Short mmCIF file of C-alpha atoms in Angstrom, two decimals:
data_model
loop_
_atom_site.label_atom_id
_atom_site.label_comp_id
_atom_site.label_asym_id
_atom_site.label_seq_id
_atom_site.Cartn_x
_atom_site.Cartn_y
_atom_site.Cartn_z
CA MET A 171 24.42 -18.55 14.34
CA ARG A 172 24.69 -15.40 12.37
CA SER A 173 25.49 -13.09 14.82
CA ASP A 174 28.50 -15.31 16.31
CA LYS A 175 30.11 -13.41 13.81
CA ALA A 176 29.59 -9.70 16.07
CA LYS A 177 29.77 -11.75 19.48
CA LYS A 178 31.70 -14.96 19.77
CA GLY A 179 35.74 -15.39 20.09
CA ILE A 180 38.34 -13.73 21.70
CA GLU A 181 38.59 -10.95 18.83
CA ARG A 182 35.06 -10.03 19.73
CA ALA A 183 35.97 -8.95 23.37
CA PRO A 184 35.46 -5.24 21.63
CA HIS A 185 32.60 -6.47 20.73
CA ARG A 186 31.30 -7.85 23.44
CA SER A 187 32.26 -4.85 25.54
CA LEU A 188 30.61 -2.09 23.81
CA PHE A 189 27.18 -4.91 23.87
CA LYS A 190 28.40 -5.01 28.01
CA ALA A 191 27.78 -0.96 27.39
CA MET A 192 24.17 -0.99 26.89
CA GLY A 193 23.73 -3.53 29.62
CA TYR A 194 23.45 -6.74 28.10
CA THR A 195 24.84 -9.55 29.93
CA ASP A 196 26.73 -12.66 28.73
CA GLU A 197 23.03 -14.77 29.22
CA GLU A 198 21.56 -12.30 26.56
CA LEU A 199 24.52 -12.65 24.15
CA ALA A 200 24.33 -16.31 24.38
CA ARG A 201 21.06 -15.94 22.89
CA PRO A 202 20.23 -15.34 18.98
CA LEU A 203 20.18 -11.90 18.34
CA ILE A 204 16.53 -10.74 17.14
CA GLY A 205 16.26 -7.25 15.27
CA ILE A 206 13.36 -5.63 16.42
CA VAL A 207 12.16 -2.89 13.61
CA ASN A 208 10.20 -0.31 14.94
CA SER A 209 8.13 2.15 13.17
CA LYS A 210 6.98 4.20 16.02
CA ASN A 211 6.50 7.74 15.72
CA GLU A 212 4.65 10.98 17.20
CA ILE A 213 3.59 11.97 14.25
CA ILE A 214 1.30 8.73 12.19
CA PRO A 215 -2.03 7.74 14.01
CA GLY A 216 -0.90 4.00 13.05
CA HIS A 217 2.09 4.34 14.59
CA ILE A 218 1.79 6.44 17.79
CA HIS A 219 0.59 3.31 19.78
CA LEU A 220 4.02 1.00 18.65
CA ASP A 221 6.42 1.00 22.04
CA SER A 222 3.37 -1.16 23.52
CA ILE A 223 3.79 -4.05 20.24
CA VAL A 224 7.46 -3.40 20.24
CA ASN A 225 7.10 -4.53 24.22
CA ALA A 226 4.72 -7.94 23.42
CA VAL A 227 7.11 -8.74 20.60
CA LYS A 228 10.23 -8.36 23.35
CA ALA A 229 8.12 -10.54 25.69
CA GLY A 230 7.53 -12.96 23.10
CA VAL A 231 11.04 -13.39 21.92
CA ARG A 232 12.34 -13.69 25.71
CA MET A 233 9.70 -16.29 26.60
CA ALA A 234 10.97 -18.36 23.95
CA GLY A 235 14.72 -17.96 24.31
CA GLY A 236 15.69 -15.00 22.17
CA THR A 237 17.01 -11.50 23.17
CA PRO A 238 15.04 -8.93 21.30
CA MET A 239 17.66 -5.61 20.18
CA GLU A 240 14.79 -2.75 18.84
CA PHE A 241 15.92 -0.56 15.92
CA PRO A 242 13.86 2.17 14.32
CA ALA A 243 12.42 3.29 10.88
CA ILE A 244 11.38 6.43 10.16
CA GLY A 245 7.85 6.86 7.96
CA VAL A 246 5.50 10.06 6.64
CA CYS A 247 1.74 10.19 7.32
CA ASP A 248 0.58 10.43 4.03
CA GLY A 249 -3.05 11.74 4.83
CA ILE A 250 -0.89 14.99 6.79
CA ALA A 251 1.78 15.14 3.84
CA MET A 252 -1.31 14.83 1.72
CA GLY A 253 -2.17 18.24 -0.71
CA HIS A 254 1.29 19.58 -0.68
CA GLU A 255 4.60 19.50 -1.12
CA GLY A 256 5.05 17.09 1.94
CA MET A 257 3.33 14.09 -0.56
CA LYS A 258 6.41 14.05 -2.92
CA TYR A 259 7.97 12.73 0.12
CA SER A 260 5.51 9.40 0.52
CA LEU A 261 6.69 6.91 -1.92
CA VAL A 262 10.53 7.71 -1.64
CA THR A 263 10.68 6.54 1.86
CA ARG A 264 9.91 3.36 1.09
CA GLU A 265 13.25 2.63 -0.57
CA LEU A 266 14.49 4.29 2.34
CA ILE A 267 13.10 2.21 4.88
CA ALA A 268 14.81 -0.74 2.87
CA ASP A 269 18.09 0.49 2.39
CA SER A 270 18.24 1.46 6.46
CA ILE A 271 17.46 -2.04 7.23
CA GLU A 272 19.09 -3.75 5.02
CA CYS A 273 22.71 -1.42 6.62
CA VAL A 274 21.16 -2.07 10.45
CA ALA A 275 20.95 -5.44 10.09
CA THR A 276 23.83 -6.75 8.19
CA ALA A 277 26.24 -4.31 10.31
CA HIS A 278 24.46 -5.77 13.15
CA ALA A 279 24.96 -9.55 11.92
CA PHE A 280 21.21 -10.02 13.30
CA ASP A 281 19.82 -13.81 13.64
CA ALA A 282 15.94 -12.58 12.76
CA LEU A 283 13.92 -9.45 12.37
CA VAL A 284 10.66 -8.75 13.80
CA MET A 285 9.22 -6.27 11.24
CA ILE A 286 7.01 -3.95 13.34
CA PRO A 287 5.22 -1.39 10.42
CA ASN A 288 1.44 0.05 10.29
CA CYS A 289 1.33 2.19 7.72
CA ASP A 290 1.23 2.54 3.90
CA LYS A 291 5.26 2.98 2.24
CA ILE A 292 6.37 1.45 5.55
CA VAL A 293 4.69 -2.19 4.98
CA PRO A 294 6.00 -2.46 1.52
CA GLY A 295 9.33 -0.77 2.70
CA MET A 296 10.34 -3.09 4.92
CA LEU A 297 8.78 -5.95 2.91
CA MET A 298 11.01 -5.37 0.43
CA ALA A 299 14.09 -5.15 3.01
CA ALA A 300 12.57 -9.00 4.09
CA GLY A 301 13.01 -9.69 0.67
CA ARG A 302 15.99 -8.66 0.23
CA LEU A 303 18.10 -10.14 3.42
CA ASP A 304 16.21 -13.28 3.11
CA LEU A 305 16.46 -14.09 6.94
CA PRO A 306 13.74 -15.14 9.77
CA THR A 307 11.86 -12.74 9.38
CA ILE A 308 7.81 -11.87 11.26
CA PHE A 309 5.80 -8.78 10.76
CA ILE A 310 3.14 -7.68 13.22
CA SER A 311 1.44 -4.38 12.74
CA GLY A 312 0.18 -2.30 14.65
CA GLY A 313 -3.74 -2.57 13.66
CA ALA A 314 -6.43 -0.48 12.09
CA MET A 315 -8.24 2.38 13.23
CA LEU A 316 -11.68 1.78 14.56
CA ALA A 317 -14.11 3.75 12.20
CA GLY A 318 -15.36 7.19 13.13
CA LYS A 319 -19.37 8.50 14.02
CA TYR A 320 -20.77 11.64 13.16
CA GLY A 321 -24.22 11.70 13.69
CA ASP A 322 -25.52 8.70 12.99
CA LYS A 323 -23.39 7.85 9.83
CA ARG A 324 -19.46 5.99 10.99
CA ILE A 325 -17.28 7.97 8.80
CA SER A 326 -13.39 7.69 8.27
CA LEU A 327 -10.44 9.94 6.92
CA THR A 328 -12.11 9.55 3.57
CA ASP A 329 -15.44 11.38 4.43
CA MET A 330 -12.90 14.52 5.78
CA PHE A 331 -11.12 15.02 2.35
CA GLU A 332 -15.12 14.74 0.98
CA ALA A 333 -16.02 17.32 3.91
CA VAL A 334 -14.00 19.85 1.83
CA GLY A 335 -15.40 19.95 -1.51
CA THR A 336 -19.06 19.70 0.38
CA VAL A 337 -18.22 23.48 2.32
CA GLY A 338 -16.35 24.70 -1.31
CA ALA A 339 -19.98 23.66 -2.83
CA GLY A 340 -21.73 25.59 0.09
CA GLY A 341 -23.11 21.93 1.67
CA MET A 342 -21.66 21.91 4.40
CA SER A 343 -20.71 24.96 7.08
CA VAL A 344 -17.06 25.60 8.36
CA LYS A 345 -18.79 24.79 11.32
CA GLU A 346 -20.14 21.85 10.93
CA LEU A 347 -16.64 20.82 9.00
CA GLY A 348 -14.88 21.33 12.51
CA GLU A 349 -17.40 19.21 14.01
CA MET A 350 -16.62 16.36 12.21
CA GLU A 351 -13.00 16.15 12.10
CA LYS A 352 -13.26 16.12 16.29
CA CYS A 353 -14.80 12.68 15.08
CA ALA A 354 -13.51 10.85 11.85
CA CYS A 355 -10.11 9.57 13.13
CA PRO A 356 -11.24 8.41 17.34
CA THR A 357 -8.34 5.62 17.85
CA CYS A 358 -5.01 5.10 16.87
CA GLY A 359 -4.06 2.53 14.06
CA SER A 360 -3.90 3.24 10.43
CA CYS A 361 -7.10 4.40 9.06
CA SER A 362 -10.25 2.52 8.94
CA GLY A 363 -11.22 1.08 5.60
CA MET A 364 -9.72 -0.74 3.45
CA PHE A 365 -6.78 2.12 2.44
CA THR A 366 -3.40 1.75 0.99
CA ALA A 367 -1.79 1.08 4.85
CA ASN A 368 -4.54 -1.64 5.91
CA SER A 369 -4.63 -3.04 2.29
CA MET A 370 -0.37 -3.78 2.63
CA ASN A 371 -1.28 -4.86 6.23
CA CYS A 372 -3.61 -7.50 4.63
CA VAL A 373 -1.75 -8.49 1.69
CA THR A 374 1.54 -9.29 4.28
CA GLU A 375 -0.88 -11.56 5.78
CA VAL A 376 -1.67 -12.89 2.36
CA LEU A 377 1.68 -13.24 1.44
CA GLY A 378 2.40 -15.76 4.90
CA MET A 379 4.46 -13.29 6.61
CA GLY A 380 2.11 -11.86 9.15
CA LEU A 381 0.31 -14.21 11.52
CA PRO A 382 -3.75 -15.25 11.06
CA GLY A 383 -5.00 -11.64 12.78
CA ASN A 384 -1.86 -9.73 11.16
CA GLY A 385 -4.28 -7.29 8.31
CA THR A 386 -7.71 -6.96 10.68
CA ILE A 387 -7.76 -7.12 14.82
CA PRO A 388 -7.75 -3.48 15.84
CA ALA A 389 -5.40 -1.51 17.07
CA VAL A 390 -6.78 -1.18 19.95
CA MET A 391 -8.10 -4.46 21.45
CA ALA A 392 -6.11 -6.73 23.43
CA GLU A 393 -6.17 -9.21 20.92
CA ARG A 394 -3.53 -7.63 19.07
CA ILE A 395 -1.05 -7.06 21.82
CA ALA A 396 -1.22 -10.98 22.34
CA LEU A 397 -0.68 -11.34 18.92
CA ALA A 398 2.80 -9.63 18.83
CA LYS A 399 3.86 -12.09 21.58
CA LYS A 400 2.79 -14.89 19.34
CA ALA A 401 4.66 -13.22 16.49
CA GLY A 402 8.10 -12.61 19.10
CA MET A 403 7.32 -16.07 20.02
CA ALA A 404 6.91 -17.33 16.21
CA ILE A 405 10.09 -15.52 15.06
CA MET A 406 12.41 -18.50 17.44
CA ASN A 407 10.03 -21.06 15.94
CA LEU A 408 11.00 -19.80 12.47
CA LEU A 409 14.78 -19.41 13.41
CA GLU A 410 14.68 -22.58 14.89
CA LYS A 411 13.50 -24.43 11.42
CA LYS A 412 15.58 -21.88 9.01
CA ILE A 413 12.13 -20.32 7.63
CA THR A 414 13.63 -17.45 5.55
CA ALA A 415 11.89 -14.62 4.37
CA ARG A 416 12.25 -16.05 0.49
CA MET A 417 11.04 -19.38 1.41
CA ILE A 418 8.03 -17.69 2.03
CA MET A 419 7.28 -14.89 -0.34
CA THR A 420 7.42 -17.59 -3.78
CA PRO A 421 6.12 -16.80 -6.86
CA GLU A 422 2.69 -18.77 -5.77
CA ALA A 423 2.70 -16.91 -2.50
CA PHE A 424 2.08 -13.59 -4.68
CA GLU A 425 -0.25 -14.78 -6.69
CA ASN A 426 -1.92 -15.68 -3.93
CA ALA A 427 -1.53 -11.86 -2.58
CA LEU A 428 -2.95 -10.70 -6.08
CA ALA A 429 -5.83 -12.86 -6.15
CA ALA A 430 -6.74 -11.49 -2.26
CA ASP A 431 -6.03 -8.31 -3.65
CA MET A 432 -8.84 -8.51 -5.83
CA ALA A 433 -11.56 -10.26 -3.29
CA LEU A 434 -10.84 -7.61 -1.59
CA GLY A 435 -10.98 -4.37 -3.54
CA CYS A 436 -7.81 -3.12 -1.94
CA SER A 437 -6.07 -0.07 -2.89
CA THR A 438 -4.46 0.66 -6.29
CA ASN A 439 -1.06 1.72 -4.83
CA THR A 440 -0.82 -2.19 -4.01
CA LEU A 441 -0.06 -2.52 -7.84
CA LEU A 442 3.26 -0.22 -7.16
CA HIS A 443 4.56 -2.08 -3.90
CA ILE A 444 3.29 -5.39 -4.76
CA PRO A 445 5.39 -5.57 -7.87
CA ALA A 446 9.05 -3.82 -5.72
CA ILE A 447 8.48 -6.60 -3.27
CA ALA A 448 8.70 -9.13 -5.77
CA HIS A 449 11.63 -7.91 -7.08
CA GLU A 450 13.63 -7.85 -4.17
CA ALA A 451 12.44 -11.59 -3.20
CA GLY A 452 14.06 -12.46 -6.56
CA VAL A 453 10.27 -13.00 -8.38
CA PRO A 454 9.74 -11.92 -11.91
CA PHE A 455 6.55 -9.81 -12.35
CA ASP A 456 4.77 -8.69 -14.82
CA LEU A 457 1.94 -6.87 -14.35
CA ARG A 458 -0.15 -7.59 -17.56
CA LYS A 459 -1.10 -11.04 -15.67
CA ILE A 460 -3.13 -8.93 -12.97
CA ASN A 461 -6.40 -8.39 -15.91
CA ALA A 462 -5.98 -12.74 -16.02
CA ILE A 463 -6.45 -12.90 -12.19
CA SER A 464 -9.44 -10.29 -11.79
CA GLU A 465 -11.09 -12.08 -14.47
CA ARG A 466 -10.75 -15.33 -12.53
CA THR A 467 -11.20 -13.32 -9.07
CA PRO A 468 -14.68 -12.56 -7.85
CA ASN A 469 -14.43 -9.34 -5.82
CA LEU A 470 -16.18 -10.34 -2.30
CA CYS A 471 -15.90 -7.27 -0.22
CA ARG A 472 -16.69 -3.38 -0.70
CA LEU A 473 -14.87 -1.68 2.72
CA ALA A 474 -14.68 2.25 2.45
CA PRO A 475 -14.32 3.55 0.26
CA ALA A 476 -15.76 1.97 -1.92
CA GLY A 477 -18.54 1.12 0.44
CA ASN A 478 -20.07 1.57 4.11
CA ASP A 479 -18.31 -1.15 5.92
CA PHE A 480 -14.67 -1.16 7.44
CA ILE A 481 -11.65 -2.86 8.75
CA GLU A 482 -12.99 -3.68 12.41
CA ASP A 483 -16.20 -5.53 10.60
CA LEU A 484 -14.10 -7.62 8.07
CA TYR A 485 -12.33 -8.58 12.04
CA ALA A 486 -15.57 -9.63 13.24
CA ALA A 487 -16.32 -11.28 9.73
CA GLY A 488 -13.76 -13.68 10.51
CA GLY A 489 -10.17 -11.44 8.74
CA ILE A 490 -8.47 -12.49 6.13
CA SER A 491 -8.35 -16.09 6.72
CA ALA A 492 -11.82 -15.96 6.54
CA VAL A 493 -11.59 -14.80 2.71
CA LEU A 494 -9.33 -16.81 2.26
CA ALA A 495 -11.20 -19.50 2.97
CA GLU A 496 -13.54 -18.45 0.67
CA LEU A 497 -11.91 -17.91 -1.93
CA ALA A 498 -10.40 -21.52 -1.45
CA LYS A 499 -13.56 -23.51 -1.76
CA LYS A 500 -12.75 -22.40 -6.18
CA LYS A 501 -9.73 -23.52 -5.92
CA LEU A 502 -8.33 -19.31 -6.22
CA ILE A 503 -5.42 -19.64 -4.24
CA ASN A 504 -2.61 -22.38 -3.39
CA THR A 505 -3.55 -23.40 0.55
CA LYS A 506 -0.12 -25.53 0.67
CA LEU A 507 2.54 -22.51 0.56
CA LEU A 508 4.43 -22.21 3.73
CA THR A 509 3.58 -19.13 6.10
CA VAL A 510 4.76 -17.81 9.33
CA THR A 511 3.22 -19.95 11.88
CA GLY A 512 5.73 -22.71 10.24
CA LYS A 513 2.37 -24.13 9.05
CA LYS A 514 0.92 -24.41 5.28
CA ILE A 515 -2.10 -21.73 4.72
CA ALA A 516 -4.92 -24.60 4.57
CA ASP A 517 -3.90 -25.21 7.77
CA ASN A 518 -3.93 -22.19 9.50
CA ILE A 519 -7.41 -21.83 7.93
CA LYS A 520 -9.10 -25.24 8.84
CA GLY A 521 -12.42 -24.90 10.86
CA VAL A 522 -12.40 -21.50 10.15
CA VAL A 523 -16.20 -19.79 9.23
CA ASN A 524 -17.68 -16.40 7.63
CA ARG A 525 -19.67 -15.18 10.41
CA ASN A 526 -20.61 -12.17 8.60
CA PRO A 527 -21.71 -12.64 4.63
CA ALA A 528 -23.30 -9.44 4.43
CA VAL A 529 -19.13 -7.99 4.92
CA LEU A 530 -17.65 -10.65 3.30
CA ARG A 531 -19.82 -12.04 0.65
CA PRO A 532 -19.32 -15.72 -0.05
CA ILE A 533 -17.74 -16.97 -3.29
CA GLU A 534 -21.24 -17.68 -4.25
CA ASN A 535 -22.77 -14.15 -3.98
CA PRO A 536 -19.70 -11.96 -4.52
CA TYR A 537 -20.59 -8.45 -5.54
CA SER A 538 -18.73 -8.80 -8.96
CA LYS A 539 -17.61 -12.40 -10.81
CA THR A 540 -14.34 -10.14 -11.73
CA GLY A 541 -11.87 -8.20 -9.09
CA GLY A 542 -11.40 -5.00 -7.60
CA ILE A 543 -8.41 -3.30 -9.42
CA ALA A 544 -8.46 -3.85 -13.27
CA VAL A 545 -5.34 -2.75 -15.41
CA LEU A 546 -6.28 -0.65 -18.44
CA TYR A 547 -3.99 -0.30 -21.81
CA GLY A 548 -4.15 1.67 -25.10
CA ASN A 549 -2.69 4.18 -26.79
CA LEU A 550 -2.83 6.68 -24.09
CA ALA A 551 -1.04 4.01 -21.42
CA PRO A 552 0.89 1.93 -23.56
CA ASP A 553 2.36 -0.21 -20.38
CA GLY A 554 -0.90 0.38 -18.33
CA CYS A 555 -2.85 2.59 -15.89
CA VAL A 556 -4.81 1.12 -12.71
CA VAL A 557 -8.11 1.49 -11.34
CA LYS A 558 -9.86 0.21 -8.23
CA ARG A 559 -12.83 -0.65 -10.22
CA SER A 560 -14.79 -1.18 -7.49
CA ALA A 561 -15.38 2.37 -6.12
CA VAL A 562 -16.55 3.19 -9.57
CA ALA A 563 -19.68 3.78 -10.20
CA PRO A 564 -21.45 1.44 -12.42
CA GLU A 565 -22.12 4.48 -14.69
CA MET A 566 -18.65 5.45 -15.31
CA MET A 567 -17.52 2.01 -16.03
CA LYS A 568 -18.29 3.23 -19.89
CA HIS A 569 -16.93 7.31 -20.63
CA SER A 570 -16.61 9.31 -23.21
CA GLY A 571 -15.48 12.83 -22.53
CA PRO A 572 -13.56 15.54 -23.36
CA ALA A 573 -9.97 15.57 -22.03
CA ARG A 574 -9.19 18.95 -19.72
CA VAL A 575 -5.36 18.86 -19.06
CA PHE A 576 -3.30 20.01 -16.35
CA ASP A 577 0.44 19.96 -15.72
CA SER A 578 0.01 19.69 -11.58
CA GLU A 579 -1.92 19.10 -8.69
CA GLU A 580 -1.97 22.29 -7.39
CA ASP A 581 -4.05 23.70 -11.15
CA THR A 582 -6.49 20.75 -11.02
CA PHE A 583 -7.65 21.68 -7.06
CA ALA A 584 -7.98 25.19 -8.16
CA ALA A 585 -9.56 24.72 -11.51
CA LEU A 586 -11.96 22.31 -9.38
CA GLN A 587 -12.75 24.99 -6.31
CA LYS A 588 -13.43 27.14 -8.93
CA GLY A 589 -16.00 25.90 -10.73
CA GLU A 590 -14.38 24.97 -14.20
CA ILE A 591 -14.29 20.82 -14.16
CA LYS A 592 -17.86 19.86 -15.57
CA ALA A 593 -19.31 16.77 -15.51
CA GLY A 594 -18.76 15.06 -18.26
CA ASP A 595 -14.74 16.02 -18.56
CA VAL A 596 -11.87 13.19 -18.57
CA VAL A 597 -9.57 15.29 -16.40
CA VAL A 598 -5.55 14.48 -17.03
CA ILE A 599 -3.09 15.28 -14.67
CA ARG A 600 0.76 14.92 -15.68
CA TYR A 601 3.77 15.41 -14.48
CA GLU A 602 3.41 13.58 -11.26
CA GLY A 603 5.06 10.54 -11.88
CA PRO A 604 7.68 8.98 -10.29
CA ARG A 605 10.27 11.04 -12.13
CA GLY A 606 8.39 13.66 -12.73
CA GLY A 607 6.76 14.60 -9.78
CA PRO A 608 9.21 13.75 -8.60
CA GLY A 609 8.06 11.04 -6.00
CA MET A 610 4.78 10.36 -7.76
CA ARG A 611 2.02 12.05 -5.51
CA GLU A 612 -1.18 10.57 -4.18
CA MET A 613 -4.06 13.19 -5.50
CA LEU A 614 -6.77 12.70 -3.03
CA SER A 615 -7.66 16.08 -2.29
CA VAL A 616 -8.34 16.13 -6.11
CA THR A 617 -10.25 13.49 -5.86
CA ALA A 618 -11.89 14.04 -3.09
CA ALA A 619 -13.23 17.51 -3.96
CA LEU A 620 -14.48 16.06 -7.05
CA ALA A 621 -16.81 13.37 -4.93
CA GLY A 622 -17.64 16.06 -2.22
CA ARG A 623 -18.99 18.11 -5.56
CA GLY A 624 -21.07 15.23 -6.23
CA LEU A 625 -19.57 14.34 -9.59
CA ASP A 626 -17.30 11.44 -8.99
CA LYS A 627 -20.58 9.68 -10.95
CA ASP A 628 -19.29 12.10 -13.64
CA VAL A 629 -15.88 12.74 -14.30
CA ALA A 630 -12.46 10.50 -14.75
CA LEU A 631 -9.43 11.46 -13.62
CA ILE A 632 -6.47 9.82 -15.43
CA THR A 633 -2.73 10.59 -14.23
CA ASP A 634 0.66 9.58 -14.44
CA GLY A 635 0.56 10.00 -10.72
CA ARG A 636 -1.07 8.00 -7.82
CA PHE A 637 -4.65 8.05 -6.20
CA SER A 638 -4.94 7.37 -2.26
CA GLY A 639 -6.58 3.70 -1.23
CA ALA A 640 -9.40 6.34 0.30
CA THR A 641 -10.24 7.38 -3.34
CA ARG A 642 -13.54 6.35 -4.97
CA GLY A 643 -14.75 7.05 -8.56
CA ALA A 644 -13.40 6.35 -12.25
CA SER A 645 -9.59 7.90 -10.77
CA ILE A 646 -7.19 6.03 -13.10
CA GLY A 647 -3.41 5.98 -11.92
CA HIS A 648 -0.31 4.96 -13.08
CA CYS A 649 -0.39 5.96 -16.59
CA SER A 650 2.80 4.56 -17.86
CA PRO A 651 5.21 5.55 -19.80
CA GLU A 652 4.83 9.15 -17.69
CA ALA A 653 4.68 12.53 -19.33
CA ALA A 654 8.34 13.48 -18.51
CA THR A 655 9.65 10.52 -21.06
CA GLY A 656 7.24 12.66 -23.69
CA ALA A 657 4.75 9.35 -23.70
CA PRO A 658 2.07 9.84 -25.34
CA ILE A 659 0.44 11.41 -21.79
CA ALA A 660 2.16 14.38 -22.58
CA LEU A 661 0.65 14.62 -25.84
CA VAL A 662 -2.93 15.44 -24.46
CA GLN A 663 -4.81 18.92 -25.08
CA ASN A 664 -7.50 20.10 -24.04
CA GLY A 665 -10.99 19.07 -25.58
CA ASP A 666 -8.83 15.68 -27.14
CA ARG A 667 -11.73 12.66 -26.92
CA ILE A 668 -11.01 9.88 -24.18
CA THR A 669 -13.06 7.54 -24.10
CA ILE A 670 -12.35 4.51 -21.02
CA ASP A 671 -13.48 1.38 -21.08
CA ILE A 672 -12.84 -0.64 -17.37
CA ASN A 673 -14.24 -4.06 -18.22
CA ALA A 674 -13.08 -4.49 -21.64
CA TYR A 675 -9.61 -3.07 -20.22
CA SER A 676 -8.70 0.06 -22.51
CA VAL A 677 -8.32 3.69 -22.65
CA THR A 678 -8.05 5.27 -25.54
CA LEU A 679 -6.98 8.88 -26.70
CA GLU A 680 -9.19 9.53 -29.81
CA VAL A 681 -6.46 11.31 -31.68
CA ASP A 682 -4.94 9.82 -35.05
CA ASP A 683 -1.25 8.47 -34.88
CA ALA A 684 -0.01 11.01 -37.32
CA GLU A 685 -1.74 13.76 -35.14
CA LEU A 686 0.11 12.10 -32.11
CA ALA A 687 3.11 12.15 -34.24
CA ARG A 688 3.25 15.60 -34.48
CA ARG A 689 2.99 16.57 -31.31
CA LYS A 690 5.97 14.61 -30.11
CA GLU A 691 7.85 16.14 -32.73
CA ALA A 692 7.15 19.20 -30.62
CA TRP A 693 7.22 17.96 -27.40
CA LYS A 694 9.98 19.65 -25.48
CA ALA A 695 10.71 18.33 -22.09
CA PRO A 696 10.19 20.64 -18.98
CA LYS A 697 12.85 21.41 -16.14
CA PRO A 698 12.96 19.26 -12.99
CA LYS A 699 11.16 20.34 -11.02
CA VAL A 700 13.82 19.60 -8.28
CA THR A 701 17.25 20.19 -8.49
CA LYS A 702 18.79 18.96 -5.13
CA GLY A 703 18.38 16.64 -2.85
CA TYR A 704 17.20 13.64 -1.88
CA LEU A 705 14.26 13.83 -4.75
CA SER A 706 16.47 14.64 -7.51
CA ARG A 707 18.74 11.49 -6.84
CA TYR A 708 15.52 9.51 -7.01
CA ALA A 709 13.84 10.84 -10.05
CA ARG A 710 17.11 9.50 -11.79
CA MET A 711 17.28 6.65 -10.30
CA VAL A 712 13.27 5.41 -10.05
CA SER A 713 12.17 3.29 -12.53
CA SER A 714 8.13 3.48 -14.48
CA ALA A 715 5.08 3.17 -12.40
CA ASP A 716 4.57 -0.06 -13.94
CA LYS A 717 7.80 -1.96 -13.01
CA GLY A 718 6.42 -0.33 -9.70
CA ALA A 719 9.01 2.82 -9.33
CA ILE A 720 11.50 0.47 -7.78
CA LEU A 721 14.98 1.83 -7.94
CA THR A 722 17.38 0.84 -11.29
#
């Protein structure tokens, strides 16, 4: 066993004495040592209950003959961090999580790992660590929040952010807003729509790193606890069979993940995280393959914010297994791949049926013949930019309008609240990229305020920052290269015409090359917004968004 180097032999008597200081017995130390990575905290709704998941995992590990040893991982709640300086500290935690798990798992020579994440950056951070360490590893998330209800309408966090814009436009009173905020998030769990957290939990299951049900079983259901026990038992099976993370996270598994991403209409943030995870797993990744996958993969789900269904509805329809079964009908996924069940995908989905074709469209009757995400290219974004096209109104799939340029999220939000952004505009928000932000903030406050004012079908947004998975509308993020490098997005001026054609995968700044060259010559790099601490180091080391915003 790998852990023998920390516990076996005469020379390890000092080490054993330290274990015994914590109450471990010789019998426990003779068994495989399983690291249980617990991201529980009291600031994220998706993590407040994770001790119950951890306890169930530990029970499963013990039942199967292992010794569980728990250690922590940090997390940031994107919703609570949204709209202020705190959002700069969201994406950047992904690397901290991966690094800290690497440190603890290696320093203590664990034989295998059980990862217990739930929300936005925690899931990809842990997947990155899994790919880097290449140990037997399994994931069990905390599960999804149930949808809220306000009056006769089922709602989610998206509705709360949009309601702020509605209040600003005079369409809702402050009192009504207060009543609504009591209803929007009724349980613990990752926010109830196909936002980034649930997108990544679903992707984890498709990659083969989580048991069937990992992506969709609601947090408050007993089935989630039972799944956690099964995960604890399953890790011992993986250890016995010597099945490691990289044996599961193969190039073909990432192709499957991208196909499911398109079918589900996942968050655009997946196209930051999947390349970063692939990098750690040693799998080459080219963003340009996305559109080819999108072209052949139909969109089968329209969960919030794209529609009125929620993760709990997808669970009731059969979950990710049912999605994979639909895609397998037309051989859009490889079902011969290994998973943490110790079996192949084909075995896992055998006999699975789609229990609600209204929530999960059959492959023969998709919402659209193409996938939920598109990568646009053009002179404004030579290395690409990303849009969740399944959440874009039909009338905005093609749009051309004058640029309204802002150098920060705050300036944009202030102009919006003053009513200065008009129908037809293309809002450009720059210097919010991985380096320029730094930290590549999500800007749900802006997009939700637009929707709350009824402008989501009239105004497009383009940024080198990010948009939340809870965003809907023609919100185009990850514009690469970013403005802080002097890229084309840094050269846009108010009134320049920008033309977007999402189904043609194009975004064009209607300014001739000679003029852009003159502007480039006159451009001066702005002073760094942060000059000390982790964000400063991050800004110096981070790659562009099209590479996954990895540290180099």
